[in-house]
Short mmCIF file of C-alpha atoms in Angstrom, two decimals:
data_model
loop_
_atom_site.label_atom_id
_atom_site.label_comp_id
_atom_site.label_asym_id
_atom_site.label_seq_id
_atom_site.Cartn_x
_atom_site.Cartn_y
_atom_site.Cartn_z
CA MET J 1 -80.75 29.42 -102.80
CA VAL J 2 -83.06 26.39 -102.97
CA ARG J 3 -86.07 26.82 -105.25
CA ILE J 4 -89.33 24.93 -105.40
CA THR J 5 -89.10 22.98 -108.61
CA GLU J 6 -91.35 20.49 -110.37
CA ASP J 7 -88.88 17.70 -109.74
CA LEU J 8 -88.82 18.43 -106.06
CA ILE J 9 -92.59 18.32 -105.75
CA ARG J 10 -92.79 15.09 -107.79
CA ARG J 11 -90.26 13.45 -105.49
CA ARG J 12 -92.40 14.47 -102.55
CA ALA J 13 -95.57 13.14 -104.23
CA GLU J 14 -94.69 9.49 -104.30
CA HIS J 15 -97.80 8.67 -102.34
CA ASN J 16 -99.84 10.15 -105.21
CA ASN J 17 -98.06 8.29 -108.00
CA CYS J 18 -95.97 11.45 -108.60
CA GLU J 19 -98.97 13.29 -109.89
CA ILE J 20 -98.98 17.02 -109.12
CA PHE J 21 -102.34 18.31 -110.35
CA SER J 22 -104.34 16.08 -107.96
CA LEU J 23 -101.95 16.39 -105.00
CA GLU J 24 -103.70 17.12 -101.66
CA GLU J 25 -100.80 16.94 -99.25
CA VAL J 26 -97.15 17.74 -99.71
CA SER J 27 -94.26 18.04 -97.29
CA LEU J 28 -91.41 20.44 -98.12
CA HIS J 29 -89.89 20.80 -94.69
CA GLN J 30 -86.12 21.12 -94.03
CA GLN J 31 -85.32 21.90 -97.66
CA ASP J 32 -83.71 25.35 -97.03
CA ILE J 33 -86.37 26.94 -99.25
CA GLU J 34 -86.18 30.74 -99.35
CA ARG J 35 -89.33 31.53 -101.30
CA ILE J 36 -92.86 30.06 -101.80
CA GLU J 37 -93.62 29.79 -105.53
CA HIS J 38 -95.44 27.71 -108.19
CA LEU J 39 -97.60 25.83 -105.69
CA ASP J 40 -100.73 27.92 -106.39
CA LYS J 41 -100.38 27.03 -110.13
CA TRP J 42 -99.32 23.39 -110.03
CA CYS J 43 -101.21 22.08 -106.97
CA ARG J 44 -104.62 23.74 -106.90
CA ASP J 45 -106.17 20.93 -104.81
CA LEU J 46 -103.77 21.17 -101.87
CA LYS J 47 -105.30 20.71 -98.46
CA ILE J 48 -102.23 20.26 -96.27
CA LEU J 49 -98.91 22.09 -96.86
CA TYR J 50 -95.84 21.56 -94.64
CA LEU J 51 -93.16 24.24 -95.04
CA GLN J 52 -91.60 24.25 -91.61
CA ASN J 53 -87.84 24.63 -90.85
CA ASN J 54 -86.93 26.57 -93.96
CA LEU J 55 -85.68 30.12 -94.64
CA ILE J 56 -88.92 31.70 -95.96
CA PRO J 57 -88.96 35.45 -95.21
CA LYS J 58 -92.58 36.20 -96.17
CA ILE J 59 -95.96 34.54 -97.05
CA GLU J 60 -96.69 34.68 -100.76
CA ASN J 61 -98.20 32.74 -103.69
CA VAL J 62 -100.71 30.75 -101.57
CA GLY J 63 -103.79 32.92 -102.08
CA ARG J 64 -105.17 30.74 -104.86
CA LEU J 65 -105.22 27.54 -102.82
CA LYS J 66 -108.97 27.64 -102.09
CA LYS J 67 -109.00 24.13 -100.61
CA LEU J 68 -106.03 24.62 -98.24
CA GLU J 69 -106.99 23.65 -94.67
CA TYR J 70 -103.62 23.41 -92.85
CA LEU J 71 -100.54 25.56 -93.44
CA ASN J 72 -97.40 24.95 -91.38
CA LEU J 73 -94.77 27.70 -91.59
CA ALA J 74 -92.99 27.09 -88.27
CA LEU J 75 -89.27 27.83 -87.88
CA ASN J 76 -88.97 30.36 -90.72
CA ASN J 77 -88.14 34.07 -91.02
CA ILE J 78 -91.65 35.45 -91.45
CA GLU J 79 -92.23 38.93 -89.90
CA VAL J 80 -95.70 39.86 -91.15
CA ILE J 81 -98.93 37.79 -91.47
CA GLU J 82 -100.28 38.60 -94.93
CA LYS J 83 -101.76 37.39 -98.26
CA LEU J 84 -103.89 34.61 -96.72
CA GLU J 85 -107.30 36.09 -97.49
CA GLY J 86 -107.74 33.83 -100.56
CA CYS J 87 -107.35 30.60 -98.48
CA GLU J 88 -111.08 30.29 -97.90
CA SER J 89 -110.92 26.85 -96.30
CA LEU J 90 -108.00 27.54 -93.95
CA LYS J 91 -108.62 25.94 -90.54
CA LYS J 92 -105.16 25.81 -88.94
CA LEU J 93 -102.16 28.08 -89.23
CA ASP J 94 -98.85 27.36 -87.52
CA LEU J 95 -96.29 30.23 -87.26
CA THR J 96 -94.33 28.90 -84.30
CA VAL J 97 -90.78 30.40 -83.80
CA ASN J 98 -90.86 33.04 -86.49
CA PHE J 99 -90.16 36.80 -86.24
CA VAL J 100 -93.69 38.20 -86.30
CA GLY J 101 -93.40 41.54 -84.50
CA ARG J 102 -96.23 43.42 -86.25
CA LEU J 103 -99.11 42.05 -84.18
CA SER J 104 -101.68 44.24 -85.94
CA SER J 105 -101.21 42.05 -89.08
CA VAL J 106 -103.27 39.42 -87.29
CA GLU J 107 -106.38 41.39 -88.29
CA SER J 108 -105.81 40.18 -91.92
CA LEU J 109 -107.07 36.78 -90.79
CA LYS J 110 -110.61 38.09 -90.21
CA HIS J 111 -111.58 36.99 -93.73
CA ASN J 112 -110.61 33.40 -92.95
CA VAL J 113 -113.95 32.54 -91.33
CA HIS J 114 -113.12 28.82 -90.99
CA LEU J 115 -109.89 29.47 -89.06
CA ARG J 116 -110.05 27.49 -85.77
CA GLU J 117 -106.43 27.15 -84.61
CA LEU J 118 -103.53 29.66 -84.58
CA TYR J 119 -99.98 29.18 -83.19
CA LEU J 120 -97.71 32.17 -82.59
CA VAL J 121 -95.45 30.72 -79.87
CA GLY J 122 -91.85 31.94 -80.05
CA ASN J 123 -92.55 35.17 -81.92
CA PRO J 124 -91.63 38.67 -80.63
CA CYS J 125 -95.29 39.70 -80.61
CA THR J 126 -96.13 37.19 -77.82
CA GLU J 127 -94.10 39.37 -75.43
CA PHE J 128 -96.47 42.31 -75.87
CA GLN J 129 -98.79 43.13 -73.04
CA GLY J 130 -102.37 42.13 -73.84
CA TYR J 131 -101.21 39.88 -76.75
CA ARG J 132 -103.69 37.06 -76.17
CA GLN J 133 -106.67 39.31 -75.50
CA TYR J 134 -105.96 41.38 -78.61
CA VAL J 135 -105.79 38.31 -80.83
CA LEU J 136 -108.99 36.85 -79.42
CA ALA J 137 -110.81 40.14 -79.86
CA CYS J 138 -109.62 40.47 -83.46
CA LEU J 139 -110.41 36.89 -84.46
CA PRO J 140 -113.76 35.83 -82.98
CA GLN J 141 -113.73 32.60 -85.02
CA LEU J 142 -110.72 31.19 -83.15
CA GLN J 143 -111.24 28.24 -80.82
CA TRP J 144 -107.57 27.46 -80.02
CA LEU J 145 -104.67 29.87 -79.59
CA ASP J 146 -101.14 28.55 -78.97
CA GLY J 147 -102.57 25.16 -78.03
CA THR J 148 -104.96 26.60 -75.37
CA ALA J 149 -108.71 26.52 -75.79
CA VAL J 150 -110.53 29.84 -75.89
CA GLY J 151 -113.30 30.29 -73.28
CA ARG J 152 -116.44 32.28 -73.82
CA ALA J 153 -115.82 34.57 -70.82
CA GLU J 154 -112.28 35.28 -71.96
CA ARG J 155 -113.48 36.31 -75.38
CA ILE J 156 -116.14 38.65 -73.90
CA ARG J 157 -113.61 40.41 -71.64
CA ALA J 158 -111.27 40.84 -74.65
CA LEU J 159 -114.01 42.43 -76.73
CA GLN J 160 -114.86 44.87 -73.96
CA ASP J 161 -111.25 46.20 -73.76
CA LEU J 162 -110.52 46.07 -77.49
CA ASP J 163 -109.88 49.82 -77.93
CA ASP J 164 -107.50 49.98 -75.02
CA LEU J 165 -105.77 46.81 -76.17
CA ARG J 166 -105.32 48.07 -79.67
CA ARG J 167 -103.73 51.36 -78.43
CA ARG J 168 -101.22 49.55 -76.18
CA VAL J 169 -100.35 46.96 -78.89
CA LEU J 170 -99.72 49.65 -81.48
CA GLN J 171 -97.43 51.50 -79.10
CA GLN J 172 -95.35 48.39 -78.33
CA GLU J 173 -95.32 47.48 -82.03
CA THR J 174 -93.84 50.90 -82.92
CA GLU J 175 -91.08 50.46 -80.37
CA TYR J 176 -90.28 47.02 -81.70
CA LEU J 177 -90.12 48.23 -85.36
CA GLU J 178 -87.68 50.99 -84.36
CA LYS J 179 -85.51 48.43 -82.63
CA ARG J 180 -85.72 46.19 -85.63
CA GLU J 181 -84.56 48.96 -87.96
CA LYS J 182 -81.48 49.43 -85.84
CA GLN J 183 -80.70 45.72 -85.96
CA LYS J 184 -80.96 45.76 -89.78
CA LYS J 185 -78.51 48.65 -90.02
CA LYS J 186 -76.05 46.86 -87.80
CA GLU J 187 -76.26 43.72 -89.87
CA GLN J 188 -75.68 45.73 -93.05
CA ILE J 189 -72.62 47.40 -91.61
CA LYS J 190 -71.34 43.99 -90.45
CA ALA J 191 -71.87 42.55 -93.91
CA THR J 192 -69.95 45.36 -95.60
CA VAL J 193 -66.90 44.89 -93.37
CA SER J 194 -64.37 42.77 -95.23
CA LYS J 195 -63.56 39.39 -93.77
CA PRO J 196 -60.06 38.96 -92.35
CA GLN J 197 -57.80 37.12 -94.74
CA ASP J 198 -55.90 34.00 -93.94
CA LEU J 199 -52.84 34.40 -91.83
CA ASP J 200 -49.40 33.93 -93.30
CA HIS J 201 -47.32 30.82 -92.70
CA GLU J 202 -45.26 32.49 -90.01
CA ASP J 203 -48.36 33.74 -88.13
CA LEU J 204 -49.96 30.29 -88.31
CA ASN J 205 -46.76 28.66 -86.92
CA SER J 206 -46.84 31.10 -84.00
CA ASN J 207 -50.48 30.08 -83.23
CA PHE J 208 -49.70 26.45 -82.59
CA SER J 209 -51.59 24.82 -79.78
CA ASP J 210 -49.66 23.74 -76.70
CA GLU J 211 -50.46 20.12 -77.39
CA ALA J 212 -48.87 20.25 -80.85
CA LYS J 213 -45.71 21.83 -79.48
CA GLU J 214 -45.41 19.21 -76.71
CA ASN J 215 -45.87 16.36 -79.17
CA ARG J 216 -43.21 17.88 -81.41
CA ASN J 217 -40.72 18.25 -78.53
CA GLN J 218 -41.33 14.72 -77.31
CA ASP J 219 -40.60 13.13 -80.69
CA SER J 220 -37.57 15.19 -81.66
CA ASN J 221 -36.24 12.50 -84.00
CA ALA J 222 -39.43 12.63 -86.22
CA GLU J 223 -39.27 14.63 -89.41
CA TYR J 224 -41.83 17.44 -89.79
CA SER J 225 -42.50 19.07 -93.14
CA PRO J 226 -43.72 22.64 -93.55
CA GLU J 227 -46.92 21.35 -95.08
CA GLN J 228 -47.68 19.30 -91.94
CA ASP J 229 -47.05 22.34 -89.75
CA ARG J 230 -49.38 24.44 -91.88
CA ASN J 231 -52.13 21.86 -91.69
CA LEU J 232 -51.86 21.71 -87.92
CA ALA J 233 -51.99 25.51 -87.69
CA LEU J 234 -55.02 25.66 -89.99
CA ASN J 235 -56.85 23.05 -87.92
CA SER J 236 -56.16 24.83 -84.62
CA HIS J 237 -57.10 28.21 -86.14
CA SER J 238 -60.41 26.83 -87.56
CA GLU J 239 -61.29 25.31 -84.13
CA GLU J 240 -60.73 28.70 -82.49
CA GLN J 241 -62.81 30.44 -85.08
CA GLU J 242 -65.67 28.01 -84.70
CA ARG J 243 -65.63 28.28 -80.86
CA GLU J 244 -65.59 32.08 -81.16
CA PHE J 245 -68.49 32.06 -83.66
CA TRP J 246 -70.85 29.97 -81.54
CA GLU J 247 -69.90 31.58 -78.18
CA LYS J 248 -70.25 35.16 -79.39
CA PRO J 249 -73.54 36.67 -78.16
CA CYS J 250 -75.88 38.04 -80.82
CA ALA J 251 -79.52 38.98 -81.19
CA PHE J 252 -82.01 36.41 -82.43
CA THR J 253 -82.97 37.95 -85.82
CA PRO J 254 -83.57 36.63 -89.34
CA GLU J 255 -80.11 37.86 -90.33
CA SER J 256 -78.36 35.98 -87.56
CA ARG J 257 -80.31 32.85 -88.44
CA LEU J 258 -79.25 33.15 -92.08
CA GLU J 259 -75.62 33.74 -91.01
CA ALA J 260 -75.63 30.55 -88.92
CA HIS J 261 -77.15 28.64 -91.77
CA HIS J 262 -74.54 29.85 -94.27
CA TYR J 263 -71.75 29.10 -91.84
CA LEU J 264 -72.95 25.51 -91.43
CA GLU J 265 -73.25 25.11 -95.20
CA GLU J 266 -69.69 26.33 -95.79
CA LYS J 267 -68.40 23.99 -93.12
CA LYS J 268 -70.29 21.07 -94.64
CA THR J 269 -68.91 21.74 -98.11
CA ALA J 270 -65.37 22.05 -96.71
CA LYS J 271 -65.68 18.65 -95.04
CA GLU J 272 -66.92 17.07 -98.27
CA ARG J 273 -63.96 18.52 -100.14
CA GLN J 274 -61.57 17.05 -97.62
CA ARG J 275 -63.20 13.63 -97.90
CA GLU J 276 -62.86 13.62 -101.69
CA PRO J 277 -59.70 11.84 -102.78
CA LYS J 278 -57.17 14.13 -104.28
CA CYS J 279 -56.75 13.11 -107.90
CA LYS J 280 -53.18 13.44 -109.14
CA VAL J 281 -53.02 15.29 -112.46
CA LYS J 282 -51.31 12.89 -114.87
CA ALA J 283 -48.77 14.24 -117.22
CA PRO J 284 -49.84 14.06 -120.90
CA ARG J 285 -48.81 10.85 -122.65
CA THR J 286 -45.88 11.22 -125.06
CA LEU J 287 -46.92 9.77 -128.41
CA ILE J 288 -44.16 11.24 -130.58
CA THR J 289 -40.78 12.26 -129.20
CA ALA J 290 -39.08 15.59 -129.91
CA GLU J 291 -36.83 13.79 -132.46
CA GLY J 292 -39.95 12.66 -134.41
CA LYS J 293 -39.85 9.03 -133.31
CA VAL J 294 -43.27 7.41 -133.03
CA LEU J 295 -43.83 5.34 -129.91
CA ASN J 296 -45.97 2.26 -129.37
CA VAL J 297 -48.66 3.02 -126.79
CA ASN J 298 -51.47 0.82 -125.48
CA GLU J 299 -53.30 2.74 -122.76
CA ALA J 300 -56.46 0.69 -123.08
CA LYS J 301 -54.49 -2.56 -122.71
CA LEU J 302 -56.22 -4.22 -125.70
CA ASP J 303 -55.10 -7.38 -127.39
CA PHE J 304 -54.29 -7.10 -131.11
CA ASN J 305 -52.97 -9.04 -134.08
CA LEU J 306 -50.76 -7.40 -136.74
CA THR J 307 -50.53 -9.45 -139.99
CA ASP J 308 -48.49 -8.69 -143.13
CA ASP J 309 -50.58 -10.07 -146.02
CA GLU J 310 -48.08 -10.45 -148.84
CA ASP J 311 -50.62 -11.95 -151.29
CA ASN J 312 -52.94 -8.90 -151.10
CA ASN J 313 -50.01 -6.51 -150.46
CA CYS J 314 -51.55 -4.98 -147.31
CA VAL J 315 -51.22 -4.84 -143.54
CA LEU J 316 -54.03 -6.16 -141.33
CA LEU J 317 -54.57 -4.94 -137.77
CA ASP J 318 -57.14 -6.85 -135.72
CA LEU J 319 -57.81 -4.83 -132.57
CA HIS J 320 -59.82 -6.63 -129.87
CA VAL J 321 -62.18 -3.84 -128.93
CA TYR J 322 -64.82 -4.36 -126.21
CA ARG J 323 -67.83 -6.14 -127.61
CA HIS J 324 -70.54 -3.83 -126.32
CA LEU J 325 -68.65 -0.55 -126.86
CA ASP J 326 -70.48 1.95 -129.03
CA THR J 327 -68.73 2.66 -132.33
CA SER J 328 -69.11 6.41 -131.75
CA LEU J 329 -66.54 6.12 -128.99
CA LEU J 330 -63.84 4.97 -131.46
CA ASP J 331 -61.58 7.29 -133.34
CA VAL J 332 -59.24 5.84 -136.01
CA ASP J 333 -56.31 7.78 -137.45
CA VAL J 334 -54.19 5.99 -140.08
CA GLN J 335 -50.88 7.59 -141.06
CA PRO J 336 -48.31 6.28 -143.56
CA THR J 337 -46.01 4.92 -140.89
CA TYR J 338 -48.28 4.34 -137.88
CA VAL J 339 -51.92 3.87 -136.83
CA ARG J 340 -53.66 5.49 -133.83
CA VAL J 341 -57.01 4.35 -132.36
CA THR J 342 -58.61 6.26 -129.53
CA VAL J 343 -60.97 4.05 -127.41
CA LYS J 344 -63.00 6.10 -124.90
CA GLY J 345 -60.20 8.63 -124.63
CA LYS J 346 -57.46 6.01 -124.26
CA VAL J 347 -54.85 5.91 -127.01
CA PHE J 348 -53.68 2.83 -128.89
CA GLN J 349 -50.75 3.66 -131.20
CA LEU J 350 -48.70 1.14 -133.20
CA VAL J 351 -45.81 1.60 -135.66
CA LEU J 352 -46.45 -0.22 -138.97
CA PRO J 353 -43.82 -2.54 -140.52
CA ALA J 354 -44.21 -0.87 -143.93
CA GLU J 355 -45.52 2.35 -145.39
CA VAL J 356 -49.25 2.24 -146.19
CA LYS J 357 -51.82 4.29 -148.06
CA PRO J 358 -54.10 6.07 -145.55
CA ASP J 359 -56.67 7.08 -148.23
CA SER J 360 -57.21 3.49 -149.34
CA SER J 361 -57.43 2.02 -145.86
CA THR J 362 -60.66 0.67 -144.52
CA ALA J 363 -62.03 -0.06 -141.07
CA GLN J 364 -64.62 -2.74 -140.31
CA ARG J 365 -66.11 -3.98 -137.07
CA SER J 366 -67.38 -7.47 -136.39
CA GLN J 367 -71.05 -7.72 -135.38
CA THR J 368 -70.42 -10.82 -133.30
CA THR J 369 -67.15 -10.12 -131.45
CA GLY J 370 -66.97 -6.38 -131.80
CA TYR J 371 -63.33 -6.58 -132.94
CA LEU J 372 -62.01 -3.77 -135.18
CA LEU J 373 -60.27 -4.81 -138.40
CA LEU J 374 -58.11 -2.28 -140.19
CA THR J 375 -57.02 -3.08 -143.77
CA MET J 376 -54.18 -0.85 -144.89
CA PRO J 377 -52.82 -1.34 -148.46
CA LYS J 378 -49.01 -0.93 -148.80
CA ALA J 379 -47.65 2.02 -150.66
CA HIS J 380 -45.10 -0.14 -152.53
CA GLY J 381 -45.41 -3.60 -154.04
CA GLU J 382 -47.84 -5.45 -156.24
CA ILE J 383 -50.68 -7.83 -155.59
CA LYS J 384 -49.77 -11.41 -156.54
CA VAL J 385 -52.21 -13.11 -158.91
CA LYS J 386 -52.98 -16.73 -158.07
CA LYS J 387 -52.96 -19.32 -160.90
CA ALA J 388 -56.08 -21.39 -161.23
CA VAL J 389 -55.29 -25.10 -160.60
CA LEU J 390 -57.71 -27.76 -161.91
CA LYS J 391 -57.99 -30.75 -159.64
CA THR J 392 -58.67 -34.02 -161.52
CA SER J 393 -59.27 -37.48 -160.10
CA HIS J 394 -56.50 -40.09 -160.45
CA VAL J 395 -57.35 -42.81 -162.96
CA LYS J 396 -55.34 -46.00 -163.22
CA LYS J 397 -54.45 -46.99 -166.79
CA SER J 398 -53.35 -50.60 -167.30
CA ASN J 399 -52.60 -50.32 -171.07
CA LYS J 400 -52.34 -47.37 -173.42
CA ASN J 401 -54.61 -48.94 -175.99
CA ALA J 402 -57.09 -50.20 -173.43
CA GLU J 403 -60.49 -48.65 -173.31
CA GLU J 404 -60.81 -45.80 -170.86
CA LYS J 405 -62.73 -46.85 -167.82
CA PRO J 406 -65.41 -44.49 -166.44
CA LYS J 407 -64.04 -42.15 -163.84
CA VAL J 408 -65.01 -43.03 -160.33
CA MET J 409 -64.80 -40.51 -157.55
CA ILE J 410 -62.69 -41.60 -154.64
CA GLY J 411 -64.69 -42.34 -151.56
CA CYS J 412 -68.01 -42.74 -153.43
CA LYS J 413 -69.69 -46.08 -154.31
CA ARG J 414 -72.54 -46.11 -156.82
CA LEU J 415 -74.59 -48.89 -158.39
CA GLU J 416 -73.95 -49.48 -162.11
CA VAL J 417 -77.13 -49.68 -164.23
CA ASP J 418 -77.37 -51.28 -167.68
CA PRO J 419 -77.99 -48.39 -170.08
CA SER J 420 -80.15 -50.68 -172.24
CA LYS J 421 -82.64 -50.95 -169.46
CA THR J 422 -84.83 -48.01 -169.38
CA SER J 423 -86.71 -46.80 -166.43
CA THR J 424 -89.98 -46.34 -168.43
CA VAL J 425 -92.44 -49.17 -168.95
CA ASP J 426 -93.67 -49.99 -172.48
CA LEU J 427 -97.35 -50.57 -172.06
CA ALA J 428 -97.84 -51.63 -175.67
CA ASN J 429 -95.71 -54.79 -175.36
CA ILE J 430 -97.08 -56.12 -172.11
CA VAL J 431 -98.75 -59.10 -173.95
CA PRO J 432 -96.67 -60.80 -176.70
CA LYS J 433 -98.35 -61.08 -180.11
CA GLU J 434 -97.62 -64.80 -180.79
CA ASN J 435 -99.36 -65.91 -177.67
CA CYS J 436 -102.49 -63.91 -178.30
CA THR J 437 -104.42 -66.94 -179.72
CA ALA J 438 -103.39 -69.21 -177.03
CA GLN J 439 -104.74 -66.93 -174.49
CA ARG J 440 -108.29 -66.83 -175.94
CA PRO J 441 -111.00 -68.88 -174.29
CA LEU J 442 -111.79 -72.39 -175.70
CA ARG J 443 -114.61 -72.69 -178.25
CA PHE J 444 -116.57 -75.90 -178.60
CA SER J 445 -118.66 -76.61 -181.77
CA TRP J 446 -121.57 -78.96 -181.18
CA GLY J 447 -122.82 -78.85 -184.80
CA LEU J 448 -121.28 -78.79 -188.20
CA GLN J 449 -118.27 -76.74 -188.93
CA ALA J 450 -118.78 -73.34 -190.29
CA ARG J 451 -118.85 -72.80 -193.97
CA GLY J 452 -115.50 -72.26 -195.57
CA ALA J 453 -113.76 -73.87 -192.67
CA GLN J 454 -110.94 -76.31 -193.73
CA GLU J 455 -110.80 -79.67 -192.10
CA LYS J 456 -107.64 -80.59 -190.39
CA PRO J 457 -105.65 -83.34 -192.03
CA ILE J 458 -105.85 -86.59 -190.16
CA SER J 459 -102.55 -87.76 -189.02
CA LYS J 460 -101.30 -91.16 -190.10
CA GLU J 461 -101.06 -92.46 -186.60
CA PHE J 462 -104.78 -92.01 -185.98
CA VAL J 463 -106.85 -95.29 -185.80
CA ASP J 464 -110.59 -95.15 -186.02
CA ASP J 465 -112.31 -97.28 -183.43
CA PRO J 466 -115.65 -98.53 -184.68
CA GLU J 467 -117.02 -99.03 -181.24
CA VAL J 468 -116.76 -95.39 -180.46
CA PRO J 469 -119.75 -93.59 -181.85
CA PRO J 470 -119.10 -90.48 -183.87
CA LEU J 471 -119.76 -87.05 -182.43
CA ILE J 472 -122.83 -85.39 -183.81
#
């Protein structure tokens, strides 16, 4: 049974950005819906509703759609027109090819004052005498009935004979309802009868078609298996059943329509099952033999590196797990003699070269490559301690008593600086003291020498020239 769900309506509301509350038009045709529900709560603003070609048996849950103008319920299993009084804006109602036999239910549409078009073609009530006149007399607001315009004179004649028409319609309606009750009882009896079970293999072999027998006789050298014979018998039997089902005469009722629908659905599902590839059930993988021997298994076909680290006294397993695989899909099980890693349900099992300590083992995963590194300490043995070795530069010694030369690193060249030269500048000794007097500006005395000044001794080589006047 197909139900009207929120997901179904949203998929049908793509033109409205998948919004339900403001939806004005929705098409739910050919969905095999068997009941109208939820539309009056989720889509209050609906104006056009398409529900044709479904399996709806009655009209319900549409009375709150005050803005509904067009309701299409063609090709369904509706027998009574009801529960449409709340659709105040209804202008067009399509009930083509249904099972409306209670023509008096048309009078419930009197309250729909805006109703202009009504379609009842293909219903049992259209075979009643005076059908059209009765509908026009009951619904004076109609302008079109079954695609034909309603004339004024036709409506007046129908109103004049309304009492007579009502009496005849009710009589025919009673006869139809009695007939319908008998049909329902027959369908119930038919449903209670158990279906014939499948024939045995011998019966199916006896029901071979003539073509199959001829082909088998022509190719006598070919080998036929019992399974092939059974498949041929089943195919021929199903063809006969299908021909008998469609050629068998039956009344056109809601039950027969449902039966045909279910038959087509079963046939469709059977074809889909045949198209599906038959998956062979694999036997469970043997990881440990009955004798207790552990096997090496690599179902995931992963690359790995197994290293025996003697210095750290441990065994390292580097498993090349897929880079983007989620860590939650990995399951690691370390045992003393073997290790098992399950990657997305596929087993990787490896026998270890030495016994390890499962409790002290660790598992790490690389953030760049995604590889899984298992570090498993050995159960026996000791960790070797490395001796520290000091590396010194080689210095050439010419003589034992010679002074040690400064060590020079190989491959490096540096400039040697005199340690006596400092990098700082002594600002106090920029000008030497002995040259201070020489640097002073010259002083000329045009008068006598200052008191207390001592005259310089005249050198012996000096000769006084009388012609030169003395300086004053």
